[in-house]
Short mmCIF file of C-alpha atoms in Angstrom, two decimals:
data_model
loop_
_atom_site.label_atom_id
_atom_site.label_comp_id
_atom_site.label_asym_id
_atom_site.label_seq_id
_atom_site.Cartn_x
_atom_site.Cartn_y
_atom_site.Cartn_z
CA MET A 1 -5.70 5.99 45.52
CA THR A 2 -4.92 3.53 42.67
CA LYS A 3 -5.26 5.13 39.18
CA PRO A 4 -7.67 3.12 37.21
CA ILE A 5 -6.71 1.27 33.94
CA LEU A 6 -8.74 3.28 31.78
CA SER A 7 -8.19 7.19 31.91
CA ALA A 8 -9.22 9.65 29.58
CA SER A 9 -5.56 10.71 28.64
CA HIS A 10 -4.71 7.27 28.23
CA PHE A 11 -7.73 6.40 25.85
CA ALA A 12 -7.04 9.93 23.82
CA ALA A 13 -3.64 9.38 23.53
CA ALA A 14 -4.51 5.88 21.81
CA VAL A 15 -7.18 7.28 19.62
CA ALA A 16 -4.34 10.21 18.28
CA ALA A 17 -1.84 7.75 17.57
CA LEU A 18 -4.03 5.59 15.67
CA LEU A 19 -5.58 8.23 13.93
CA VAL A 20 -2.06 9.65 13.00
CA SER A 21 -0.97 6.57 11.86
CA TYR A 22 -3.91 5.06 10.09
CA GLY A 23 -5.29 8.30 8.89
CA SER A 24 -2.27 9.50 6.69
CA SER A 25 -1.42 5.56 5.61
CA ALA A 26 -4.68 3.79 5.25
CA VAL A 27 -5.48 5.23 1.57
CA ILE A 28 -1.48 4.97 0.62
CA ILE A 29 -1.89 1.17 1.42
CA TYR A 30 -5.04 0.92 -0.51
CA GLN A 31 -3.25 2.49 -3.28
CA ALA A 32 -0.13 0.31 -3.06
CA ALA A 33 -2.46 -2.80 -3.06
CA LEU A 34 -4.38 -1.86 -6.17
CA SER A 35 -0.93 -0.98 -8.12
CA PHE A 36 -0.36 -5.04 -7.67
CA GLY A 37 -3.83 -5.68 -9.14
CA SER A 38 -5.31 -6.76 -5.92
CA THR A 39 -9.18 -7.60 -5.75
CA PRO A 40 -11.38 -6.03 -3.17
CA ILE A 41 -11.32 -8.99 -1.22
CA GLN A 42 -7.57 -9.33 -1.06
CA ILE A 43 -7.48 -5.63 -0.04
CA ASN A 44 -9.82 -6.47 2.65
CA SER A 45 -7.13 -9.06 3.62
CA TRP A 46 -4.32 -6.24 3.36
CA PHE A 47 -6.31 -4.45 6.32
CA THR A 48 -7.32 -7.20 8.24
CA SER A 49 -3.68 -8.83 8.64
CA LEU A 50 -2.18 -5.56 9.08
CA GLY A 51 -4.36 -4.72 12.18
CA ILE A 52 -4.39 -8.24 13.75
CA ALA A 53 -0.44 -8.24 13.44
CA CYS A 54 -0.08 -4.62 14.87
CA GLY A 55 -2.53 -5.26 17.45
CA LEU A 56 -1.21 -8.35 18.87
CA LEU A 57 2.35 -7.14 18.94
CA THR A 58 1.45 -3.83 20.12
CA LEU A 59 -0.63 -5.46 23.20
CA GLY A 60 1.92 -8.11 23.98
CA LEU A 61 5.46 -6.20 23.88
CA SER A 62 3.77 -3.14 25.75
CA LEU A 63 2.53 -5.85 28.48
CA LYS A 64 5.58 -7.79 28.58
CA TYR A 65 8.14 -4.93 28.88
CA LYS A 66 5.41 -2.20 30.72
CA THR A 67 6.64 0.45 28.04
CA PRO A 68 4.40 2.03 25.39
CA ILE A 69 5.61 0.15 22.46
CA MET A 70 3.86 0.66 19.40
CA VAL A 71 3.97 -1.35 16.29
CA ALA A 72 2.68 -0.45 12.66
CA TRP A 73 2.76 -0.78 9.21
CA CYS A 74 5.60 0.81 6.99
CA THR A 75 3.99 3.84 5.63
CA PRO A 76 6.94 5.07 3.61
CA GLY A 77 7.25 1.51 2.41
CA ALA A 78 3.84 1.56 0.84
CA ALA A 79 4.14 4.77 -0.84
CA LEU A 80 7.26 3.25 -2.44
CA MET A 81 5.28 0.84 -3.98
CA VAL A 82 2.02 3.14 -5.41
CA GLY A 83 2.31 3.08 -9.27
CA MET A 84 4.52 -0.32 -9.42
CA THR A 85 2.53 -1.67 -11.93
CA GLY A 86 3.25 -4.77 -13.96
CA ILE A 87 4.28 -6.46 -11.03
CA PRO A 88 2.01 -9.56 -10.05
CA LEU A 89 0.67 -9.56 -6.60
CA SER A 90 2.14 -13.14 -6.03
CA GLU A 91 5.48 -11.69 -6.68
CA ALA A 92 5.04 -8.67 -4.75
CA THR A 93 3.88 -10.98 -1.74
CA GLY A 94 7.30 -13.01 -2.34
CA ALA A 95 9.06 -9.66 -2.09
CA PHE A 96 7.23 -8.87 1.25
CA LEU A 97 8.31 -12.31 2.74
CA PHE A 98 11.91 -11.64 1.46
CA ALA A 99 11.90 -8.29 3.38
CA GLY A 100 10.63 -9.60 6.34
CA ALA A 101 12.96 -12.44 6.52
CA LEU A 102 15.84 -10.23 5.55
CA MET A 103 15.12 -7.91 8.73
CA LEU A 104 14.61 -11.09 10.78
CA PHE A 105 17.92 -12.45 9.93
CA PHE A 106 19.91 -8.87 10.79
CA SER A 107 18.33 -8.78 13.89
CA LEU A 108 18.77 -12.19 15.41
CA THR A 109 22.51 -12.28 13.88
CA GLY A 110 23.31 -8.87 15.80
CA LEU A 111 24.22 -7.30 12.27
CA PHE A 112 21.40 -4.71 12.91
CA ASN A 113 23.50 -2.01 13.98
CA ARG A 114 26.35 -2.49 11.61
CA LEU A 115 24.12 -2.68 8.65
CA VAL A 116 22.67 0.76 9.68
CA SER A 117 26.56 2.13 9.92
CA LEU A 118 26.96 1.03 6.44
CA ILE A 119 24.08 2.97 4.72
CA PRO A 120 24.26 6.87 5.34
CA LYS A 121 21.31 7.78 6.74
CA THR A 122 21.15 10.77 4.30
CA LEU A 123 21.22 8.74 1.19
CA ALA A 124 18.42 6.39 2.62
CA CYS A 125 16.49 9.68 3.24
CA ALA A 126 17.15 11.06 0.03
CA MET A 127 15.90 7.66 -1.64
CA LEU A 128 12.64 7.88 0.10
CA ALA A 129 12.35 11.60 -0.71
CA GLY A 130 12.65 10.77 -4.30
CA ILE A 131 9.91 8.03 -4.37
CA LEU A 132 7.64 10.40 -2.78
CA ILE A 133 8.37 13.54 -4.93
CA ASN A 134 7.07 11.43 -7.27
CA PHE A 135 4.17 10.25 -5.26
CA GLY A 136 3.27 13.76 -4.04
CA SER A 137 3.45 15.32 -7.58
CA ARG A 138 0.17 13.66 -8.30
CA VAL A 139 -1.74 15.69 -6.23
CA PHE A 140 -1.10 18.51 -8.78
CA VAL A 141 -1.61 16.24 -11.94
CA SER A 142 -5.21 15.52 -10.41
CA VAL A 143 -5.87 19.10 -10.48
CA GLU A 144 -6.27 18.90 -14.19
CA THR A 145 -9.33 16.87 -14.10
CA GLN A 146 -10.98 17.95 -10.62
CA PRO A 147 -9.49 21.55 -9.66
CA LEU A 148 -12.26 22.47 -7.58
CA LEU A 149 -12.28 19.45 -5.12
CA VAL A 150 -8.31 18.85 -4.93
CA GLY A 151 -7.74 22.71 -4.73
CA MET A 152 -10.11 22.99 -1.68
CA MET A 153 -8.39 20.18 0.10
CA LEU A 154 -5.16 21.88 -0.71
CA LEU A 155 -6.30 24.91 0.71
CA THR A 156 -7.73 23.06 3.94
CA TYR A 157 -4.66 21.64 4.58
CA LEU A 158 -2.40 24.77 4.40
CA LEU A 159 -4.81 26.89 6.21
CA SER A 160 -5.58 24.29 8.86
CA LYS A 161 -1.70 23.97 9.43
CA ILE A 162 -1.45 27.47 10.75
CA ARG A 163 -3.85 26.80 13.84
CA PHE A 164 -4.83 23.33 14.00
CA PRO A 165 -1.63 21.35 12.70
CA ARG A 166 -2.52 18.24 14.65
CA TYR A 167 -6.23 18.06 12.75
CA SER A 168 -5.02 19.36 9.32
CA LEU A 169 -5.62 15.70 7.48
CA MET A 170 -8.97 15.42 9.35
CA PHE A 171 -9.99 18.80 8.31
CA MET A 172 -8.74 17.95 4.72
CA LEU A 173 -10.65 14.73 4.70
CA LEU A 174 -13.89 16.10 5.76
CA ILE A 175 -13.61 19.12 3.10
CA GLY A 176 -13.01 16.57 0.39
CA PHE A 177 -15.93 14.57 1.13
CA GLY A 178 -18.22 17.30 1.50
CA CYS A 179 -16.90 18.69 -2.16
CA ALA A 180 -17.14 15.48 -3.53
CA TYR A 181 -20.42 15.19 -2.26
CA PHE A 182 -21.89 18.22 -3.59
CA LEU A 183 -20.26 17.56 -7.18
CA ASP A 184 -22.01 14.40 -7.14
CA LEU A 185 -18.91 12.32 -7.29
CA LEU A 186 -19.56 10.03 -4.57
CA ASN A 187 -20.74 6.34 -5.04
CA LEU A 188 -22.69 6.11 -1.89
CA ASP A 189 -24.35 2.59 -2.97
CA HIS A 190 -20.68 1.15 -3.14
CA ILE A 191 -20.25 1.43 0.77
CA ARG A 192 -21.81 -1.81 2.78
CA TRP A 193 -20.58 -3.89 5.61
CA ASN A 194 -18.12 -6.40 4.62
CA ASN A 195 -16.67 -9.05 7.07
CA PRO A 196 -13.17 -8.98 7.82
CA GLN A 197 -11.24 -11.56 5.93
CA LEU A 198 -7.76 -13.31 5.53
CA VAL A 199 -7.09 -14.49 2.28
CA TRP A 200 -4.13 -16.58 1.44
CA LEU A 201 -1.83 -14.48 -1.42
CA ASN A 202 0.21 -17.51 -2.71
CA PRO A 203 3.76 -16.09 -2.98
CA SER A 204 6.01 -16.69 -5.70
CA PHE A 205 9.89 -15.42 -5.90
CA ASN A 206 11.41 -13.37 -9.07
CA LEU A 207 14.66 -12.02 -8.48
CA GLN A 208 14.16 -8.74 -10.17
CA VAL A 209 11.07 -8.22 -7.95
CA ILE A 210 12.68 -8.98 -4.98
CA ILE A 211 15.49 -6.20 -5.94
CA SER A 212 12.87 -3.69 -6.85
CA VAL A 213 10.50 -4.09 -3.93
CA GLY A 214 11.88 -6.56 -1.36
CA ILE A 215 15.41 -4.52 -0.81
CA PRO A 216 13.99 -0.85 -0.63
CA LEU A 217 11.13 -2.00 1.29
CA PHE A 218 13.58 -3.67 3.90
CA ILE A 219 15.92 -0.54 3.83
CA THR A 220 12.94 2.06 4.18
CA SER A 221 11.65 0.14 7.19
CA LEU A 222 15.02 -0.22 8.64
CA VAL A 223 16.16 3.42 8.12
CA THR A 224 12.90 5.31 8.59
CA GLN A 225 10.84 3.09 11.17
CA ASN A 226 12.93 0.68 13.31
CA VAL A 227 16.11 2.91 13.80
CA PRO A 228 14.23 6.05 14.64
CA ALA A 229 11.63 4.06 17.09
CA MET A 230 14.41 2.84 19.17
CA THR A 231 15.82 6.29 19.16
CA ILE A 232 12.53 7.79 20.41
CA LEU A 233 12.27 5.14 23.04
CA LYS A 234 15.60 6.24 24.48
CA MET A 235 14.99 9.87 24.28
CA TYR A 236 11.66 9.14 26.32
CA ARG A 237 14.08 7.43 28.85
CA TYR A 238 12.92 3.84 28.01
CA ASP A 239 16.62 2.94 27.26
CA ASN A 240 16.26 -0.41 29.13
CA ILE A 241 14.38 -1.90 26.28
CA PRO A 242 16.51 -4.72 24.34
CA GLU A 243 16.00 -3.70 20.59
CA LYS A 244 16.40 -7.26 19.35
CA PRO A 245 13.41 -8.81 20.49
CA LEU A 246 11.28 -5.85 19.28
CA VAL A 247 12.46 -5.79 15.78
CA SER A 248 12.83 -9.75 15.33
CA SER A 249 9.35 -9.94 16.66
CA SER A 250 7.75 -7.36 13.98
CA ALA A 251 10.13 -9.03 11.30
CA LEU A 252 8.70 -12.23 12.11
CA ALA A 253 5.18 -11.17 11.96
CA THR A 254 5.80 -9.82 8.48
CA VAL A 255 7.08 -13.17 7.39
CA LEU A 256 3.91 -15.02 8.99
CA MET A 257 1.17 -12.27 7.81
CA ALA A 258 2.80 -11.38 4.40
CA PRO A 259 0.91 -14.19 2.63
CA PHE A 260 -2.24 -12.32 3.91
CA GLY A 261 -1.06 -8.98 2.46
CA ALA A 262 0.79 -7.45 5.94
CA PHE A 263 3.73 -6.31 3.72
CA MET A 264 6.00 -5.11 6.24
CA VAL A 265 5.16 -4.70 10.05
CA ASN A 266 7.66 -2.65 12.11
CA LEU A 267 8.17 -0.31 15.12
CA ALA A 268 6.36 2.96 14.88
CA ALA A 269 8.28 6.10 14.74
CA ILE A 270 6.66 9.29 15.01
CA SER A 271 3.34 8.03 15.95
CA ALA A 272 4.64 6.02 18.75
CA ALA A 273 5.82 9.26 20.85
CA ILE A 274 2.26 10.26 21.21
CA THR A 275 1.87 7.68 24.02
CA MET A 276 5.20 8.31 25.48
CA GLY A 277 4.78 12.20 26.87
CA ASP A 278 3.86 13.47 30.00
CA ASP A 279 0.43 14.56 29.16
CA VAL A 280 -0.56 10.78 28.99
CA ASP A 281 0.34 9.88 32.40
CA PRO A 282 2.80 11.79 34.88
CA ASP A 283 4.19 8.41 35.82
CA PRO A 284 6.13 6.72 33.06
CA LYS A 285 5.68 3.18 34.29
CA LYS A 286 1.81 3.62 33.64
CA ARG A 287 1.96 5.27 30.16
CA TYR A 288 1.82 1.43 28.45
CA ILE A 289 -1.81 1.31 29.48
CA ALA A 290 -2.36 3.77 26.41
CA ASN A 291 -0.95 1.13 24.26
CA ILE A 292 -3.21 -1.79 25.61
CA TRP A 293 -6.20 0.51 24.35
CA LEU A 294 -4.08 1.31 21.05
CA ALA A 295 -4.07 -2.44 20.40
CA VAL A 296 -7.98 -2.72 21.14
CA LEU A 297 -8.45 0.12 18.30
CA TYR A 298 -5.91 -1.96 16.21
CA PHE A 299 -8.19 -4.89 16.46
CA LEU A 300 -11.24 -2.91 15.46
CA ALA A 301 -9.64 -1.51 12.44
CA ALA A 302 -8.91 -5.18 11.70
CA VAL A 303 -12.70 -5.94 12.19
CA LEU A 304 -13.32 -2.99 9.89
CA GLY A 305 -11.09 -3.76 7.25
CA GLY A 306 -13.51 -4.62 4.54
CA THR A 307 -15.70 -1.66 5.13
CA ILE A 308 -13.00 0.59 4.83
CA VAL A 309 -11.97 -0.79 1.39
CA SER A 310 -15.90 -0.02 0.09
CA VAL A 311 -15.53 3.19 1.40
CA PHE A 312 -12.55 4.07 -0.68
CA ASP A 313 -14.09 2.26 -3.66
CA ALA A 314 -16.75 4.85 -3.40
CA LEU A 315 -14.52 7.57 -3.48
CA PRO A 316 -13.41 9.69 -6.60
CA LYS A 317 -9.81 8.78 -7.70
CA GLU A 318 -8.80 12.32 -7.41
CA LEU A 319 -9.96 12.76 -3.80
CA LEU A 320 -7.87 9.34 -2.96
CA THR A 321 -4.59 10.62 -4.86
CA ALA A 322 -4.93 14.07 -3.07
CA LEU A 323 -5.52 12.73 0.10
CA ALA A 324 -2.65 10.19 0.04
CA GLY A 325 -0.17 12.74 -1.70
CA ILE A 326 -0.86 15.49 0.69
CA ALA A 327 -0.44 13.31 3.82
CA ILE A 328 2.84 12.42 2.90
CA PHE A 329 4.12 16.15 2.43
CA GLY A 330 5.28 15.93 6.00
CA THR A 331 7.65 12.87 5.49
CA LEU A 332 8.76 14.17 1.96
CA LEU A 333 9.83 17.59 3.74
CA SER A 334 11.75 15.86 6.70
CA ASN A 335 13.50 13.33 4.29
CA LEU A 336 14.48 16.36 2.06
CA LEU A 337 15.83 18.14 4.99
CA GLN A 338 18.01 15.07 6.34
CA ALA A 339 19.05 14.38 2.83
CA TRP A 340 21.04 17.65 2.81
CA ASN A 341 21.58 17.59 6.69
CA ASP A 342 25.46 16.18 6.15
CA GLU A 343 27.56 18.43 3.34
CA PRO A 344 29.81 15.54 2.45
CA THR A 345 27.23 13.51 1.50
CA ARG A 346 24.94 16.24 -0.74
CA GLU A 347 26.07 15.41 -4.19
CA ALA A 348 25.67 11.57 -3.28
CA SER A 349 22.17 12.39 -1.84
CA LEU A 350 21.27 14.57 -5.11
CA ILE A 351 22.27 11.47 -7.41
CA THR A 352 20.13 9.10 -5.32
CA LEU A 353 17.20 11.54 -5.12
CA LEU A 354 17.32 12.20 -8.77
CA THR A 355 17.65 8.31 -9.47
CA SER A 356 14.77 7.11 -7.40
CA ALA A 357 12.44 10.10 -8.69
CA SER A 358 13.21 9.09 -12.22
CA GLY A 359 11.06 5.75 -12.42
CA MET A 360 13.79 4.17 -14.49
CA THR A 361 14.29 0.65 -14.79
CA LEU A 362 17.27 -1.15 -15.45
CA LEU A 363 17.80 -4.80 -15.84
CA GLY A 364 14.19 -5.11 -14.93
CA ILE A 365 14.81 -3.60 -11.38
CA GLY A 366 13.41 -0.33 -10.19
CA SER A 367 14.84 3.13 -9.72
CA ALA A 368 14.80 3.17 -5.74
CA PHE A 369 17.40 0.33 -5.88
CA TRP A 370 19.45 1.93 -8.56
CA GLY A 371 19.16 5.32 -6.47
CA LEU A 372 20.63 3.80 -3.50
CA ILE A 373 23.44 1.77 -5.23
CA PHE A 374 24.51 4.90 -7.18
CA GLY A 375 24.32 7.27 -4.48
CA ILE A 376 26.58 4.73 -2.31
CA MET A 377 29.08 4.66 -5.33
CA VAL A 378 29.26 8.71 -5.40
CA TYR A 379 29.52 8.69 -1.79
CA HIS A 380 32.51 6.22 -1.60
CA LEU A 381 33.94 7.87 -4.46
CA ASN A 382 34.11 11.19 -2.93
CA LEU A 383 35.53 9.71 0.13
CA TYR A 384 38.18 8.43 -1.85
CA VAL A 385 39.11 11.78 -3.83
CA GLN A 386 39.06 13.42 -0.36
CA ARG A 387 41.74 11.26 0.91
CA GLN A 388 43.88 11.60 -1.98
CA LYS A 389 43.71 15.36 -1.50
CA ARG A 390 45.32 15.02 1.93
#
């Protein structure tokens, strides 16, 4: 008997993949958009464009290659941008376009793997960890103003990780909503249906912003999303899929949709594995069906983009800060571990981490870029010293 196209396991995997990807990043994207002074209508466009781009690519690539390929936004890249105040949205949009075009260039020219080899993964992880440390520490700053709300959310997260690690963020969100309701912190009258919108965000190009935002966003997407995603595909024995069309199509989607708020579209990494396991379907050739349903859910998320923005607008800022900050704990820990994984690069990783976390600005360029530059300089200096000792 032929297995029906819709099975409970396919649909459940699709829902889980979307919740893991969307649940931990939506509030981070919201805060990143606010950092650049986006209006509610413009933030609506961010979510609508991301849902459309990710849905179309997930559907098209999964059908073409009969493989569970998930395309998503770059959550670490969104975290990188949170708090980058003083940058106009038009210039940030220009940096998004630059990052997408740069990814497309390296993919089409075949320089993708060569570039990856030039940037030690430990330094890229240290750069991201430095950014996330700054971001995650705001959870504890928010305790000053709302100790009960933030404390209950943090406690819920830690306790649920013991028995229900996959649902810890959901439990934390429910407790956060409940506490905010009983503390009379919710502005429920702000929640309303808003039609999805695509708003043109006229891009402009500023070299300092391109270096501060565009290059770190490109490197973060390259090292933390596209490269691990290809590794995961091979790990699940989908090793006959060419990387160039996957990376190129997601980079092209970024170039086309960045003027509407899709800041970086790339291959999904960790959440993509949810639709690749044996529990999805015993037959590896049928697991891509889960990604077809995932694409449908992406389109639904795009339709609900404006409503999601109104929900965030109704929540107290401490809840949003705690939710976004705690959601990146796992990513922060993973990057910290990988940053110290290679002993010869540990000093360079430390320099990268401290510089990136400092929030410094030099020549109008942000700390993430300088963290990577200083780390690479220390890395090559140490290599030179070691060669001289031999």
